[in-house]
């Protein structure tokens, strides 16, 4: 399947990101994208070959088998209760289905959170402490192992353990990560970073999820891969026109926090921000199909929109971020006026986009909705979030993995973007 081949290419891309400076420019990776990478590149990372849980609801032990020892850092997070283990980039070759829970662990997941850094996130059944954590060297025929031992505690003790004096800095690995402000690398852009290199409007394409956050999943397909493939195809289509500078919030399998996605658009003074997702309906809630275009609103347009925004806004928690520490840089009363105008533009774009998309894409029965998506909160950049279909629906999923469908859908979206920006530019005059 196309997405599987892609995954390997993407691991290779991630390596390039470590070697070169990440976030320099989306164009940098375009040559690597889609081409198979030499398998030697993948072999350079430590390989995790098995993971298991043992124990009960009082004490639970996690063991990860590795082909060599790694450095790591383990921390607990509250609300929801989680344990996060950060390691250097690891090539996870765990059997399919790895990640179900036992004892104090409800479930766990693993993957890249940034180039050079992998993470394992455990959802806990309740408050627990890290009683012990260590790495064992290979010995007596056993591989190197990373071991985490959890013990049940009460909430008061859990919160006490979270107090700043009781834990080292929460996320140095993340803090060390290059900021997601695309052009700051001095090598690539010695001039003013926030201004686009040319006068063309900047379109930011934001494939949802990535890395440790798979998004919705069905029949072996992950939302993160489907929307990345779609986003890259849309980028290529828009770039071909030569009219826009197109920037991706991610062009590989890396996790990007929601705020950073918004920052990319704001720092580049983007003319448009388009977030790409694929929805899923839990089996118990029946079936739904078709694409939906979402804009920002304080109050969700219906219950389904609210459920979806809640789910999409959970991305940072899924990736093991401490939401309490996320800076809220979009918190100024002065923003309000701009925001009102921006919302008008966002709604206009959503309508134009629907008009174009409905000719090639099966749309949801209520295709225009709104809710409080965090990723749409740039006060000065017209933003929409497109759920391109339901991975939980058989027909939609067939479309989502089809290159022919993707090409037609991307063509319609590009036309919608064209129609919107042509009007914007006509209104704004040549200065923009
Ligand atoms: Zn999503």
XYZ file of C-alpha atoms and ligand atoms in Angstrom:
433
model
C 0.000 0.000 0.000
C 1.221 3.440 -0.850
C 1.139 4.669 2.714
C 3.294 1.810 3.916
C 6.025 2.507 1.389
C 5.750 6.109 2.397
C 6.353 5.306 6.015
C 9.785 3.951 5.240
C 10.624 6.909 3.113
C 9.495 9.099 5.979
C 11.781 7.426 8.465
C 14.560 8.277 6.068
C 13.304 11.855 5.907
C 13.415 12.044 9.672
C 17.073 11.117 9.555
C 17.731 13.869 7.062
C 16.062 16.249 9.456
C 18.551 15.344 12.156
C 21.496 15.767 9.864
C 20.322 18.985 8.291
C 18.497 21.656 10.196
C 14.871 20.741 10.625
C 12.209 23.274 9.728
C 14.383 25.168 7.312
C 12.017 24.968 4.419
C 9.446 22.563 3.171
C 11.139 22.594 -0.212
C 14.209 21.051 1.326
C 12.566 17.686 1.705
C 10.707 17.599 -1.544
C 13.469 15.690 -3.274
C 13.526 13.015 -0.613
C 9.782 12.593 -0.388
C 8.405 9.581 -2.184
C 11.746 7.999 -2.916
C 12.827 4.901 -1.066
C 15.584 5.654 1.395
C 18.547 3.353 1.854
C 17.814 0.923 4.643
C 21.207 1.671 6.217
C 19.786 4.985 7.347
C 17.084 3.271 9.351
C 19.589 0.854 10.838
C 21.443 3.656 12.547
C 18.749 4.110 15.161
C 18.419 1.781 18.134
C 15.804 -0.869 17.356
C 13.045 -1.758 19.796
C 11.885 -5.289 19.034
C 9.420 -6.141 21.799
C 7.451 -4.484 24.589
C 5.461 -6.078 27.371
C 3.612 -5.319 30.569
C 3.471 -7.471 33.662
C 1.879 -7.143 37.078
C -1.449 -5.975 38.438
C -3.382 -2.891 39.501
C -0.986 -2.254 42.406
C 2.330 -2.732 40.656
C 2.949 -2.819 36.945
C 6.194 -3.290 35.099
C 6.936 -2.292 31.512
C 9.855 -3.800 29.608
C 11.135 -2.694 26.213
C 13.688 -4.891 24.408
C 16.342 -2.926 22.526
C 19.353 -3.808 20.422
C 21.497 -1.456 22.530
C 21.173 0.713 25.603
C 19.674 4.197 25.288
C 19.450 7.220 27.530
C 15.942 8.040 28.697
C 13.855 10.225 30.939
C 10.567 9.233 32.543
C 8.025 11.676 33.966
C 4.442 11.567 35.167
C 1.704 13.926 33.952
C -1.696 14.650 35.448
C -5.149 15.145 33.959
C -5.237 12.686 32.357
C -2.824 10.505 34.352
C 0.069 9.577 32.107
C 3.694 8.497 32.190
C 5.976 9.677 29.434
C 9.335 8.144 28.542
C 11.531 10.199 26.236
C 14.364 8.454 24.387
C 16.562 9.383 21.440
C 15.008 8.394 18.134
C 14.189 4.698 18.200
C 13.169 2.487 15.315
C 10.122 0.757 16.790
C 9.736 -2.671 15.204
C 7.084 -3.893 17.596
C 4.522 -6.503 16.595
C 1.234 -5.069 15.327
C -1.214 -4.570 18.143
C 1.436 -3.719 20.731
C 0.056 -1.112 23.107
C -2.831 -2.689 24.949
C -2.911 -2.211 28.685
C -2.490 -4.238 31.830
C -2.530 -3.394 35.529
C -2.008 0.325 36.012
C -1.624 0.926 32.292
C -4.789 1.470 30.280
C -2.896 1.578 26.986
C 0.377 2.855 25.636
C 1.704 4.197 22.342
C 5.078 5.047 20.924
C 6.641 6.971 18.085
C 8.505 10.023 16.990
C 7.722 13.328 18.700
C 10.380 15.280 16.842
C 13.333 14.541 14.587
C 15.827 12.723 16.774
C 13.415 12.094 19.638
C 10.985 9.250 20.285
C 8.515 8.867 23.086
C 6.403 6.262 24.799
C 3.206 7.509 26.412
C 1.305 5.396 28.931
C -2.310 6.199 29.763
C -2.792 5.182 33.386
C -5.920 3.775 34.979
C -5.334 6.118 37.941
C -2.596 7.929 39.865
C 0.679 5.987 40.033
C 4.301 6.728 40.724
C 7.439 5.674 38.946
C 8.879 3.373 41.602
C 11.886 2.556 39.469
C 13.182 3.059 35.954
C 16.438 1.867 34.476
C 18.208 0.493 31.424
C 19.898 -2.914 31.512
C 22.761 -3.855 29.246
C 22.456 -6.987 27.190
C 23.515 -9.999 29.256
C 23.051 -13.775 29.405
C 21.405 -13.934 26.018
C 18.904 -11.204 26.966
C 18.790 -8.025 24.885
C 19.294 -4.570 26.362
C 16.114 -3.533 28.147
C 14.411 -0.407 29.337
C 12.381 -1.091 32.451
C 9.712 1.033 34.096
C 8.083 0.050 37.372
C 4.853 1.724 38.428
C 3.141 1.651 41.799
C -0.357 2.755 42.655
C -0.588 5.872 44.834
C -3.407 8.270 45.726
C -4.074 11.508 43.908
C -2.617 13.701 46.667
C 0.675 11.807 46.531
C 0.627 11.914 42.751
C 0.184 15.682 42.688
C 2.848 16.082 45.367
C 5.248 14.166 43.138
C 4.426 16.562 40.310
C 5.479 19.632 42.319
C 8.350 21.445 40.586
C 10.901 20.656 43.310
C 10.162 16.967 42.958
C 10.863 16.634 39.296
C 13.534 17.737 36.943
C 12.519 20.069 34.141
C 9.523 18.480 32.518
C 10.431 18.322 28.899
C 13.978 19.346 28.082
C 13.922 17.173 25.013
C 11.028 19.192 23.683
C 12.477 22.489 24.841
C 15.672 21.679 22.960
C 13.732 20.978 19.832
C 14.019 23.594 17.147
C 11.002 25.868 17.340
C 8.414 25.304 14.698
C 8.916 28.703 13.178
C 9.928 27.664 9.752
C 12.522 30.134 8.557
C 14.610 30.989 11.632
C 17.627 28.909 10.669
C 20.363 31.470 10.014
C 21.957 29.326 7.329
C 18.889 29.348 5.176
C 17.459 32.776 5.833
C 19.912 35.433 6.953
C 17.366 38.149 6.304
C 14.155 38.871 8.216
C 12.639 35.506 8.994
C 8.975 36.440 9.307
C 8.666 37.893 5.830
C 8.170 35.487 2.947
C 11.083 35.284 0.601
C 8.960 36.586 -2.279
C 5.742 38.534 -2.618
C 3.559 35.504 -3.184
C 0.852 34.697 -0.655
C 1.804 31.949 1.753
C -0.508 28.945 2.009
C 0.113 26.751 5.034
C -0.978 23.135 4.742
C -1.308 21.312 8.020
C -1.546 17.524 7.888
C -2.948 16.537 11.284
C -1.302 14.317 13.890
C 2.050 12.635 13.126
C 4.755 10.738 14.938
C 3.489 9.253 18.164
C -0.028 10.520 17.456
C -1.592 8.268 14.815
C -4.946 10.011 14.727
C -7.894 7.800 13.876
C -7.218 4.293 12.625
C -9.136 1.722 10.669
C -8.285 -1.375 8.662
C -4.591 -0.824 9.229
C -4.695 2.723 7.849
C -3.653 5.622 10.069
C -5.089 9.088 9.690
C -1.617 10.586 10.091
C -0.347 8.837 6.944
C -3.470 9.461 4.858
C -3.545 13.178 5.606
C 0.202 13.558 5.065
C -0.080 11.989 1.618
C -3.044 14.243 0.872
C -1.256 17.352 2.163
C 1.864 16.662 0.110
C -0.250 16.139 -3.015
C -2.068 19.415 -2.356
C 1.251 21.198 -1.868
C 2.565 19.853 -5.168
C -0.608 20.895 -6.958
C -0.488 24.434 -5.559
C 3.232 24.826 -6.175
C 2.743 23.887 -9.795
C 0.694 27.039 -10.309
C 3.676 29.115 -9.187
C 1.264 31.560 -7.565
C 1.806 30.668 -3.938
C 4.521 29.868 -1.508
C 3.358 26.651 0.112
C 4.599 25.671 3.555
C 3.830 22.434 5.358
C 3.545 22.307 9.152
C 4.969 18.829 8.780
C 6.200 16.977 5.722
C 7.266 13.832 7.514
C 6.075 11.566 10.289
C 6.856 13.948 13.148
C 4.532 15.134 15.867
C 3.902 18.894 15.928
C 2.085 20.434 18.902
C -1.126 22.280 18.026
C 0.171 25.684 19.054
C 3.244 25.295 16.886
C 1.057 24.614 13.878
C -0.767 27.876 14.475
C 2.560 29.649 14.981
C 3.836 28.536 11.595
C 0.911 30.302 9.938
C 1.194 33.408 12.088
C 4.959 33.803 11.759
C 4.722 33.586 7.999
C 1.741 35.943 7.884
C 0.036 33.264 5.879
C -2.854 34.126 3.592
C -4.525 30.816 4.348
C -4.202 27.881 6.734
C -5.682 24.542 5.721
C -5.617 21.701 8.212
C -6.206 18.219 6.796
C -7.777 15.424 8.847
C -9.795 12.262 8.388
C -12.540 11.484 10.860
C -13.797 8.220 12.306
C -17.024 7.326 13.996
C -16.967 4.756 16.803
C -18.759 1.634 15.587
C -21.435 2.035 18.249
C -22.425 5.387 16.762
C -23.290 3.972 13.388
C -21.851 5.057 10.089
C -21.135 8.432 8.560
C -19.501 9.387 5.325
C -18.212 12.270 3.299
C -15.995 15.277 3.700
C -16.727 18.132 6.098
C -15.227 21.613 6.235
C -14.883 23.129 9.693
C -14.325 26.702 10.763
C -13.711 28.115 14.211
C -16.548 28.986 16.555
C -16.938 29.341 20.313
C -19.982 27.142 20.266
C -20.009 23.957 18.221
C -22.568 23.868 15.420
C -23.760 20.433 16.556
C -22.864 17.566 18.871
C -20.779 15.778 16.271
C -18.703 18.887 15.609
C -18.123 19.239 19.335
C -17.056 15.617 19.701
C -14.676 15.989 16.805
C -13.085 19.218 18.082
C -12.595 17.593 21.481
C -10.924 14.623 19.830
C -8.680 16.740 17.602
C -7.775 19.066 20.483
C -6.560 16.055 22.456
C -3.565 15.611 20.129
C -1.068 17.207 22.508
C -2.258 15.092 25.434
C -1.952 11.966 23.303
C 1.627 12.873 22.487
C 2.401 13.303 26.186
C 2.465 17.057 26.426
C 1.634 18.787 29.643
C -1.266 20.980 28.646
C -0.967 23.162 31.744
C 2.429 24.307 30.502
C 1.417 25.113 26.976
C 1.814 28.834 26.517
C -1.277 30.637 25.310
C 0.210 33.300 23.124
C -3.099 34.061 21.521
C -4.659 35.899 24.431
C -5.140 39.523 23.722
C -8.329 41.537 23.708
C -6.957 43.617 20.850
C -7.037 40.553 18.711
C -10.785 40.513 18.772
C -11.452 42.852 15.850
C -8.972 41.168 13.569
C -10.427 37.889 14.615
C -13.901 38.867 13.567
C -12.672 39.811 10.107
C -10.593 36.656 9.907
C -13.627 34.538 10.739
C -15.578 36.178 7.961
C -12.787 35.282 5.549
C -12.565 31.750 6.925
C -16.291 31.252 6.384
C -16.117 32.666 2.885
C -13.265 30.311 2.075
C -15.138 27.345 3.548
C -18.128 28.057 1.271
C -15.948 28.472 -1.816
C -14.090 25.298 -0.978
C -17.291 23.345 -0.586
C -18.538 24.644 -3.913
C -15.447 23.259 -5.617
C -15.069 20.065 -3.614
C -18.611 18.835 -4.073
C -17.948 18.226 -7.766
C -15.294 15.579 -7.062
C -15.644 14.579 -3.422
C -18.549 12.926 -1.658
C -19.520 15.473 0.983
C -21.056 14.892 4.416
C -24.793 15.587 4.600
C -23.988 18.732 6.599
C -20.687 19.702 4.983
C -20.111 23.085 6.685
C -19.702 23.029 10.443
C -17.890 24.908 13.161
C -16.398 24.181 16.584
C -13.587 25.231 18.902
C -10.607 23.658 17.158
C -7.370 24.876 18.745
C -5.536 24.621 15.458
C -7.883 27.176 13.861
C -7.218 29.891 16.427
C -4.770 32.122 14.581
C -6.516 35.477 14.957
C -5.087 36.897 11.741
C -4.975 33.940 9.341
C -8.134 32.621 7.644
C -8.189 28.973 8.689
C -10.254 25.907 7.949
C -10.006 22.275 8.939
C -11.075 19.759 6.325
C -12.051 16.256 7.348
C -11.515 14.639 3.974
C -13.617 11.587 4.846
C -14.263 8.891 7.432
C -11.650 6.187 7.806
C -14.400 4.243 9.602
C -16.542 4.180 6.443
C -15.690 1.534 3.885
C -16.431 3.669 0.844
C -14.602 6.693 2.192
C -11.580 4.629 3.134
C -11.404 3.245 -0.393
C -11.263 6.845 -1.615
C -8.755 7.947 0.974
C -6.186 5.342 -0.061
C -6.789 5.833 -3.797
C -4.335 8.001 -5.685
C -6.913 8.767 -8.362
C -9.408 10.053 -5.826
C -6.698 12.004 -4.024
C -5.620 13.653 -7.236
C -9.189 14.748 -8.077
C -9.901 15.928 -4.527
C -6.642 17.858 -4.376
C -7.484 19.470 -7.730
C -10.823 20.741 -6.393
C -9.254 22.024 -3.215
C -6.602 23.847 -5.197
C -9.382 25.485 -7.240
C -11.152 26.574 -4.070
C -7.916 28.044 -2.738
C -7.346 29.791 -6.059
C -10.813 31.281 -6.090
C -10.478 32.576 -2.547
C -7.000 34.036 -2.875
C -7.715 35.627 -6.253
C -10.514 37.571 -4.610
C -8.432 38.403 -1.519
C -5.587 39.709 -3.638
C -7.897 41.723 -5.829
C -9.327 43.359 -2.714
C -5.991 43.899 -1.021
C -4.328 45.279 -4.158
C -0.882 44.554 -5.487
C 0.871 45.568 -2.245
C -0.008 42.227 -0.704
Zn -7.511 14.316 13.058
